């Protein structure tokens, strides 16, 4: 009788772990992806605003330009490594797309 209870408990716990571990992993990955998108949108919107107001002259806008002109107040942080992006990171503004190059 005791062995049957142990087998049942082990089966229930292992079933729970088999289901929960991949689910938690997927939630964490999705959250990281969304944080990267938020960072990219913040930088992109600031760069477009700076470019169209004439304070940033080129289509290659660095984070340093955005910080210096007051378009970004807080440092942009990599969500995975928790390190601040270099001021040499830049975004290329094209008419049909935008590309952010974090360094």
Coordinates of N, CA, C and O in Angstrom, one line a residue:
X1 N 0.8 -1.2 0.0 CA 0.0 0.0 0.0 C 0.9 1.3 0.0 O 0.5 2.2 -0.7
X2 N 1.9 1.3 0.8 CA 2.8 2.4 0.8 C 3.5 2.7 -0.5 O 3.6 3.8 -0.9
X3 N 3.9 1.6 -1.2 CA 4.6 1.8 -2.4 C 3.6 2.4 -3.5 O 4.0 3.2 -4.3
X4 N 2.4 2.0 -3.4 CA 1.4 2.5 -4.4 C 1.2 4.0 -4.2 O 1.1 4.7 -5.2
X5 N 1.2 4.4 -3.0 CA 1.0 5.9 -2.7 C 2.2 6.6 -3.2 O 2.1 7.7 -3.8
X6 N 3.4 6.1 -3.0 CA 4.6 6.7 -3.4 C 4.6 6.8 -5.0 O 5.0 7.9 -5.5
X7 N 4.3 5.8 -5.6 CA 4.2 5.8 -7.1 C 3.2 6.8 -7.6 O 3.5 7.6 -8.6
X8 N 2.1 6.9 -7.0 CA 1.1 7.9 -7.4 C 1.6 9.3 -7.2 O 1.4 10.2 -8.0
X9 N 2.2 9.6 -6.0 CA 2.8 10.9 -5.8 C 3.8 11.3 -6.8 O 3.9 12.4 -7.3
X10 N 4.7 10.4 -7.0 CA 5.8 10.6 -8.0 C 5.2 10.9 -9.4 O 5.7 11.7 -10.1
X11 N 4.2 10.1 -9.8 CA 3.6 10.3 -11.1 C 2.9 11.7 -11.2 O 3.1 12.4 -12.2
X12 N 2.3 12.1 -10.1 CA 1.6 13.4 -10.1 C 2.6 14.5 -10.2 O 2.5 15.5 -11.0
X13 N 3.7 14.4 -9.4 CA 4.7 15.5 -9.4 C 5.4 15.5 -10.7 O 5.7 16.6 -11.3
X14 N 5.8 14.4 -11.3 CA 6.5 14.4 -12.6 C 5.6 14.9 -13.7 O 6.1 15.6 -14.6
X15 N 4.3 14.6 -13.6 CA 3.4 15.1 -14.6 C 3.3 16.6 -14.5 O 3.3 17.3 -15.6
X16 N 3.2 17.1 -13.3 CA 3.2 18.6 -13.1 C 4.5 19.2 -13.7 O 4.4 20.3 -14.4
X17 N 5.6 18.7 -13.4 CA 6.9 19.2 -13.9 C 7.0 19.2 -15.4 O 7.5 20.1 -16.0
X18 N 6.6 18.1 -16.0 CA 6.6 17.9 -17.4 C 5.8 19.0 -18.1 O 6.1 19.5 -19.2
X19 N 4.7 19.4 -17.5 CA 3.8 20.4 -18.1 C 4.3 21.8 -17.8 O 4.3 22.7 -18.6
X20 N 4.8 22.0 -16.5 CA 5.0 23.4 -16.1 C 6.4 23.9 -16.6 O 6.5 25.1 -16.9
X21 N 7.4 23.1 -16.7 CA 8.7 23.7 -17.1 C 8.7 24.3 -18.5 O 9.2 25.4 -18.7
X22 N 8.2 23.6 -19.5 CA 8.2 24.2 -20.8 C 7.3 25.5 -20.9 O 7.6 26.4 -21.6
X23 N 6.2 25.4 -20.1 CA 5.3 26.6 -20.0 C 6.0 27.8 -19.4 O 6.0 28.9 -20.0
X24 N 6.7 27.6 -18.3 CA 7.5 28.7 -17.7 C 8.6 29.2 -18.6 O 8.8 30.4 -18.8
X25 N 9.3 28.3 -19.3 CA 10.3 28.7 -20.3 C 9.7 29.6 -21.4 O 10.3 30.6 -21.8
X26 N 8.6 29.2 -21.9 CA 7.9 29.9 -23.0 C 7.5 31.3 -22.5 O 7.6 32.3 -23.2
X27 N 7.0 31.4 -21.3 CA 6.6 32.7 -20.7 C 7.8 33.6 -20.6 O 7.7 34.8 -21.0
X28 N 8.9 33.1 -20.1 CA 10.1 33.9 -19.9 C 10.6 34.4 -21.3 O 10.9 35.6 -21.5
X29 N 10.7 33.6 -22.3 CA 11.1 33.9 -23.6 C 10.2 35.0 -24.2 O 10.7 35.9 -24.9
X30 N 8.9 34.8 -24.1 CA 8.0 35.8 -24.7 C 8.1 37.1 -24.0 O 8.1 38.2 -24.7
X31 N 8.3 37.1 -22.7 CA 8.5 38.4 -22.0 C 9.8 39.1 -22.5 O 9.8 40.3 -22.7
X32 N 10.9 38.4 -22.6 CA 12.1 39.0 -23.1 C 11.9 39.6 -24.5 O 12.4 40.7 -24.8
X33 N 11.2 38.8 -25.4 CA 11.0 39.3 -26.7 C 10.2 40.6 -26.7 O 10.5 41.6 -27.5
X34 N 9.2 40.7 -25.8 CA 8.4 41.9 -25.7 C 9.2 43.1 -25.2 O 9.0 44.2 -25.6
X35 N 10.1 42.8 -24.3 CA 11.0 43.9 -23.7 C 11.9 44.4 -24.8 O 12.2 45.6 -24.9
X36 N 12.4 43.5 -25.7 CA 13.3 44.0 -26.8 C 12.4 44.9 -27.7 O 12.9 45.9 -28.2
X37 N 11.2 44.5 -28.0 CA 10.3 45.3 -28.9 C 10.1 46.7 -28.2 O 10.1 47.7 -28.9
X38 N 9.8 46.7 -26.9 CA 9.6 48.0 -26.3 C 10.8 48.9 -26.4 O 10.7 50.1 -26.7
X39 N 12.0 48.3 -26.2 CA 13.2 49.1 -26.3 C 13.4 49.6 -27.7 O 13.7 50.8 -27.9
X40 N 13.1 48.8 -28.7 CA 13.3 49.2 -30.1 C 12.3 50.3 -30.4 O 12.6 51.3 -31.1
X41 N 11.1 50.2 -30.0 CA 10.0 51.2 -30.2 C 10.4 52.5 -29.6 O 10.3 53.6 -30.2
X42 N 10.9 52.5 -28.3 CA 11.3 53.7 -27.6 C 12.4 54.4 -28.4 O 12.4 55.6 -28.6
X43 N 13.4 53.7 -28.8 CA 14.6 54.3 -29.6 C 14.1 54.8 -30.9 O 14.4 55.9 -31.4
X44 N 13.3 54.0 -31.6 CA 12.8 54.4 -32.9 C 12.0 55.6 -32.9 O 12.2 56.5 -33.7
X45 N 11.0 55.7 -32.0 CA 10.2 56.9 -31.9 C 11.0 58.1 -31.6 O 10.8 59.2 -32.2
X46 N 11.9 58.0 -30.7 CA 12.8 59.1 -30.3 C 13.7 59.5 -31.5 O 13.8 60.7 -31.8
X47 N 14.2 58.6 -32.3 CA 15.0 58.9 -33.4 C 14.2 59.6 -34.5 O 14.7 60.5 -35.1
X48 N 13.0 59.1 -34.8 CA 12.2 59.7 -35.8 C 11.9 61.2 -35.4 O 11.9 62.1 -36.2
X49 N 11.5 61.3 -34.2 CA 11.2 62.7 -33.7 C 12.4 63.6 -33.8 O 12.3 64.7 -34.3
X50 N 13.6 63.1 -33.4 CA 14.8 63.9 -33.5 C 15.1 64.3 -35.0 O 15.4 65.4 -35.3
X51 N 15.0 63.3 -35.9 CA 15.3 63.5 -37.3 C 14.3 64.4 -37.9 O 14.7 65.3 -38.7
X52 N 13.0 64.3 -37.7 CA 12.0 65.2 -38.3 C 12.0 66.6 -37.7 O 11.5 67.5 -38.4
X53 N 12.5 66.7 -36.5 CA 12.6 68.1 -36.0 C 13.9 68.8 -36.3 O 14.1 69.9 -36.0
X54 N 14.8 68.1 -37.0 CA 16.0 68.6 -37.6 C 17.2 68.7 -36.6 O 18.2 69.2 -37.0
X55 N 17.0 68.1 -35.5 CA 18.2 68.1 -34.5 C 19.2 67.0 -34.9 O 20.3 67.1 -34.5
X56 N 18.7 65.9 -35.5 CA 19.6 64.8 -35.9 C 19.6 65.0 -37.5 O 18.6 64.8 -38.1
X57 N 20.8 65.2 -38.0 CA 20.9 65.5 -39.4 C 21.0 64.3 -40.3 O 20.5 64.4 -41.4
X58 N 21.5 63.2 -39.9 CA 21.7 62.0 -40.7 C 20.7 61.0 -40.4 O 20.0 61.0 -39.4
X59 N 20.5 60.0 -41.3 CA 19.6 58.9 -41.1 C 20.1 57.9 -40.1 O 19.4 57.0 -39.7
X60 N 21.4 58.0 -39.8 CA 22.0 57.1 -38.8 C 22.0 58.0 -37.5 O 22.8 58.9 -37.3
X61 N 21.2 57.6 -36.6 CA 21.0 58.3 -35.3 C 21.6 57.5 -34.2 O 21.1 56.3 -34.0
X62 N 22.5 58.0 -33.4 CA 23.1 57.2 -32.3 C 22.4 57.5 -31.0 O 21.7 58.6 -30.9
X63 N 22.5 56.7 -30.1 CA 21.9 56.9 -28.8 C 22.5 58.1 -28.1 O 21.8 58.9 -27.4
X64 N 23.8 58.4 -28.3 CA 24.4 59.6 -27.8 C 23.7 60.9 -28.2 O 23.4 61.8 -27.4
X65 N 23.3 60.9 -29.5 CA 22.6 62.1 -30.1 C 21.2 62.2 -29.4 O 20.8 63.3 -29.0
X66 N 20.6 61.1 -29.2 CA 19.2 61.1 -28.5 C 19.3 61.5 -27.1 O 18.5 62.3 -26.6
X67 N 20.4 61.1 -26.4 CA 20.6 61.5 -25.0 C 20.9 63.0 -24.9 O 20.3 63.7 -24.1
X68 N 21.8 63.5 -25.8 CA 22.3 64.9 -25.8 C 21.1 65.8 -26.1 O 21.1 66.9 -25.6
X69 N 20.3 65.4 -27.0 CA 19.2 66.3 -27.5 C 17.9 66.2 -26.6 O 16.9 66.9 -26.8
X70 N 18.0 65.3 -25.6 CA 16.9 65.2 -24.6 C 15.7 64.3 -25.1 O 14.7 64.3 -24.5
X71 N 15.9 63.5 -26.1 CA 14.8 62.7 -26.6 C 14.7 61.4 -25.8 O 13.7 60.8 -25.7
X72 N 15.9 61.0 -25.2 CA 15.9 59.8 -24.3 C 16.4 60.3 -23.0 O 17.5 60.9 -22.9
X73 N 15.7 60.1 -21.9 CA 16.2 60.5 -20.6 C 16.8 59.4 -19.9 O 17.9 59.5 -19.3
X74 N 16.2 58.2 -19.9 CA 16.7 57.0 -19.2 C 17.6 56.2 -20.1 O 17.4 56.2 -21.3
X75 N 18.6 55.5 -19.5 CA 19.4 54.7 -20.3 C 18.6 53.5 -20.8 O 17.7 53.0 -20.1
X76 N 19.0 53.0 -22.0 CA 18.3 51.8 -22.6 C 19.1 50.6 -22.1 O 20.3 50.5 -22.3
X77 N 18.4 49.7 -21.5 CA 19.0 48.5 -20.9 C 18.6 47.3 -21.7 O 17.4 47.1 -22.0
X78 N 19.6 46.4 -21.9 CA 19.3 45.1 -22.5 C 18.5 44.2 -21.5 O 19.0 44.0 -20.4
X79 N 17.3 43.8 -21.9 CA 16.5 43.0 -20.9 C 17.1 41.7 -20.5 O 16.8 41.3 -19.4
X80 N 17.9 41.1 -21.3 CA 18.4 39.8 -20.9 C 19.7 39.9 -20.1 O 19.8 39.2 -19.0
X81 N 20.6 40.7 -20.5 CA 21.9 40.8 -19.7 C 21.9 41.9 -18.7 O 22.8 42.0 -17.9
X82 N 20.9 42.8 -18.7 CA 20.8 43.9 -17.8 C 21.9 44.9 -17.9 O 22.2 45.6 -16.9
X83 N 22.6 45.0 -19.1 CA 23.6 45.9 -19.3 C 23.1 47.1 -20.1 O 22.2 46.9 -20.9
X84 N 23.6 48.3 -19.9 CA 23.2 49.5 -20.6 C 23.8 49.4 -22.0 O 25.0 49.1 -22.2
X85 N 23.0 49.7 -23.0 CA 23.5 49.8 -24.4 C 24.5 50.9 -24.5 O 24.4 52.0 -23.9
X86 N 25.5 50.7 -25.3 CA 26.6 51.7 -25.5 C 25.9 52.9 -26.2 O 25.0 52.8 -27.0
X87 N 26.5 54.1 -26.0 CA 26.1 55.3 -26.6 C 26.4 55.3 -28.1 O 25.8 56.1 -28.9
X88 N 27.2 54.4 -28.5 CA 27.6 54.2 -29.9 C 26.5 53.4 -30.7 O 26.6 53.2 -31.9
X89 N 25.6 52.8 -30.0 CA 24.5 52.1 -30.6 C 23.7 53.0 -31.5 O 23.6 54.2 -31.1
X90 N 23.2 52.6 -32.6 CA 22.6 53.5 -33.5 C 21.4 52.8 -34.2 O 21.2 51.6 -34.1
X91 N 20.6 53.7 -34.8 CA 19.4 53.2 -35.5 C 19.5 53.8 -36.9 O 19.8 55.0 -37.1
X92 N 19.2 53.0 -37.9 CA 19.2 53.5 -39.3 C 17.8 53.8 -39.7 O 16.9 52.9 -39.6
X93 N 17.5 55.0 -40.1 CA 16.1 55.3 -40.5 C 16.0 55.3 -42.0 O 16.7 56.1 -42.7
X94 N 15.2 54.4 -42.5 CA 14.9 54.4 -43.9 C 13.5 54.8 -44.1 O 12.7 54.8 -43.2
X95 N 13.1 55.1 -45.4 CA 11.8 55.5 -45.6 C 10.8 54.4 -45.4 O 9.6 54.6 -45.0
X96 N 11.2 53.1 -45.7 CA 10.2 52.0 -45.5 C 10.4 51.1 -44.3 O 9.6 50.3 -44.0
X97 N 11.6 51.3 -43.6 CA 11.8 50.4 -42.5 C 12.8 51.1 -41.5 O 13.4 52.1 -41.9
X98 N 13.0 50.5 -40.4 CA 14.0 51.0 -39.4 C 14.7 49.8 -38.9 O 14.2 48.7 -38.8
X99 N 16.0 50.0 -38.6 CA 16.9 49.0 -38.1 C 17.7 49.5 -36.9 O 18.4 50.5 -37.1
X100 N 17.5 48.8 -35.8 CA 18.2 49.2 -34.6 C 19.4 48.3 -34.4 O 19.3 47.1 -34.4
X101 N 20.6 48.9 -34.2 CA 21.8 48.1 -34.0 C 22.4 48.4 -32.6 O 23.2 49.3 -32.4
X102 N 22.0 47.6 -31.6 CA 22.5 47.8 -30.2 C 24.0 47.3 -30.2 O 24.3 46.3 -30.8
X103 N 24.8 48.0 -29.4 CA 26.2 47.6 -29.2 C 26.4 47.4 -27.8 O 26.0 48.2 -26.9

